[in-house]
Amino acid sequence: MSTTETAHSSTESDASGLDYEETQLTLAPPGATRSDPERKRGPSDDHRPSDSSEGSANKPPEAKAQVVGWPPVRSFRRSALKSFTYVKVAVDGAPYLRKVDLEAYTGYQQLLTALEEMFSCFTARNYPNERRLVDPVSGTEFVPTYEDKDGDWMLVGDVPWKMFVASCKRLRLMKSSEAVNLGEKKQVRLREACPMLALGEFGKKEIKFSFFFWHPTWPVLIGTTCVGRCEFRWCPPWPGLADKDACDRL
Amino acid sequence: MTYFPDEVVEHIFDFLSSHRDRNNVSTVCKAWYLVEQLSRLRVFVGNCYAVRPERVMARFPGMKCLTVKGKPHFADFNLVPHDWGGDALPWIETAARCCPGLEELRLKRMVVSDESLELLARAFPNFKSLVLISCEGFSTDGLAEIATHCRGLRELDLQENEVEDHGRQWLSCFPDSCTSLVSLNFACLKGEVNTSALERLVARCQNLRCLKLNRAISIESLIKILARAPNLVELGTGSFTADHRTEAYQNLLNAFYKCNSIRNLSGFWDAAPRYLQAIYSICSSLTVLNLSYAPAIQVNDLIKMIRHCFKLQKLWVLDSIGDKGLAAVACACKELQELRVFPSDVYGTGIAAVTEEGLVAISSGCPKLNSLLYFCHQMTNAALITVAKNCPHFTRFRLCILDPVKPDPISNEPLDEGFGAIVKSCKDLKRLSLSGLLTDKVFLYIGMYASRLEMLSIAFAGESDKGMVYVLNGCKNLKKLEIRDSPFGDAALLENVGKYETMRSLWMSSCDVTQGGCKALAAKMPRLNVEVINEREESDEMVENPSDMHRVEKMYVYRTLTGPRDDAPDFVWTF
């Protein structure tokens, strides 16, 4: 079990520079032998009764998955919850969508390989911090993006694989030309609630925010604060927002 | 002896709604038997192989509502082979011949073919209600037949069935003249339906009170449907996600604002947090909330919603709610009677979600709790003892610790004392499921204290035959006993053979019962069917003619009036 997880962590290090296992909260001091990251509570694996007379008491963790009908969950419910890991995949310009089961893959590389095969016209090209797929005929590059649980469109590859599987609702292979600014952030200084200046052409996707500014000539800008810096993106006018007063009240 | 005319006796029997009471009065004397049999309208058959359909319908010619159950409970967990039996067709065919006035049919864990549904649709002119629970074998073609031919249909309730999708037109088969629907539940269907046909159907069925949509229905359709059905009492929301980024939120808010009769909510398959806020206005009137198919809802949004649900009586959630979420439920839902916490990660490899802490919090916050299904990662004796003290009114207590033989993690002891406290304190306990590390002692307690227990589920528990014997000798109201992976053998099986005629059924799989033991039981008790299920992977000389010493993998014993069934597949041997 530990060898497989080491293999995972090396894949994820390639992906995001962030080792999933290293960021897991554990009870051990840093650098100590890693205990099972899946058990945040309760005893460590060593705490099983080793002198029990029952043969079945010392089942190794892997055996759990193979016990038929355990845990006792109706097959309807099992298959319904399983289907939550199937996500739709759309490709800009392709006439129909496909579906993939994210749990069938162990990492981003496998997923991209599968997408490559599925849409059969791409070859993968690896950039240092991104992955792109290329249509060899037209030379168009595609960037894999996904919609997460909050409804936001994100670049594939930023978060650890497991986190991605848990939050991805659907995939879209976006033409590079459209996606070029998805990852860009510009640093600006906030000037006491005065109208902000547009800082140039940004990506078109909406992102959720907590305050608005209105300027008579610039389109509405919306922004949010996070610790240490502000990120601002260009956004089409928010539907229903007719005037500056309404905006200020929000 | 005082003499009452039959009409008076019949009138008195009208007040008896329970099958048990009716069964009891019919055994008092011949006169009462005759009055009762002619006046019984609702017939319940707990095991489809216990009696032949002809016999049932001959005895109850006035039958209007029939309930039949098929496969054993452990079929839910894939322990019963696919074609074991439980076919509904013989029941429907016989009813078509003998009871054409049938109005309601409820089937659970049965195999229902499209052919059966077609017959059902055409043979009963007054048919009003079809309820199928955990059934399989049919497709949307069968549903189309029901929709087309059942004039005056009031209820079509499909709960957790495996339905093959043959296209989306079955809903359009409800004729324009159909205005009688009161309840429509197709939440378990995987495919698309014709949403405009659905909207028109909802609009013309002014008496519709229960509508449960499937995952294919988006928020846009839901909004239109709610506009046409503001008097709904029960709603399954569909996917609860928008196809397009429109002003769905505001419209949704308005739609729910008008629906002030909703008391029962479910669905939320893909719910995004921003849409959940739209239902806060109705949360305070909810009595039933089922979020167990909503893995997309995060804990904090769940807690925000639950805070409004102070009238809630029944809550089904996933274990992603965590102990923290359960504490919030305990604070808010003082009227809670039933709680079910399902595992969100059924393959058991995820992060610890709920533990004994959540259950203890619930027990102290919700004193009216009487029904529990709880999947957790660990449990302690101390917690169970506290729960037993806080909630003495349990009628159903099902605990499933995901690691099947896990002891109390603090004391490292088996959970005998904890479950012992539950059975001792909860005198009305009817249903119990055990898990965790358990010795024979827990069964001693169960035999001693669980006098009202009717159904007991045992898995990976016990040390010797004594455990099973304690239960068989002690629980005088036991009706169903199901055991898997426990060290009970022939001695236990044969200790009290008369007991099985007082019970509906006994299931034992991966225990120590042998072929010889089964044969001995069958020989002693001719009114039981002792079925042995032999699944063979490759043909094996030894297995084809196994000796009496050969361990039996799966055994199903049930009382019956019919003798061995004639539809048993070749891998089922009845001794």
Coordinates of C-alpha atoms in Angstrom, one line a residue, chain B residues 15 62 169 174 226 261 361 407 427 458:
Chain B
F15 CA -61.4 -1.1 13.0
G62 CA -62.7 -9.0 -1.8
Q169 CA -41.4 8.8 -24.1
F174 CA -50.3 9.5 -20.0
L226 CA -43.4 24.1 -9.3
S261 CA -47.3 23.0 1.6
A361 CA -24.7 14.2 20.5
P407 CA -13.6 -3.4 18.9
K427 CA -38.0 -2.5 25.5
I458 CA -25.8 -10.5 12.4

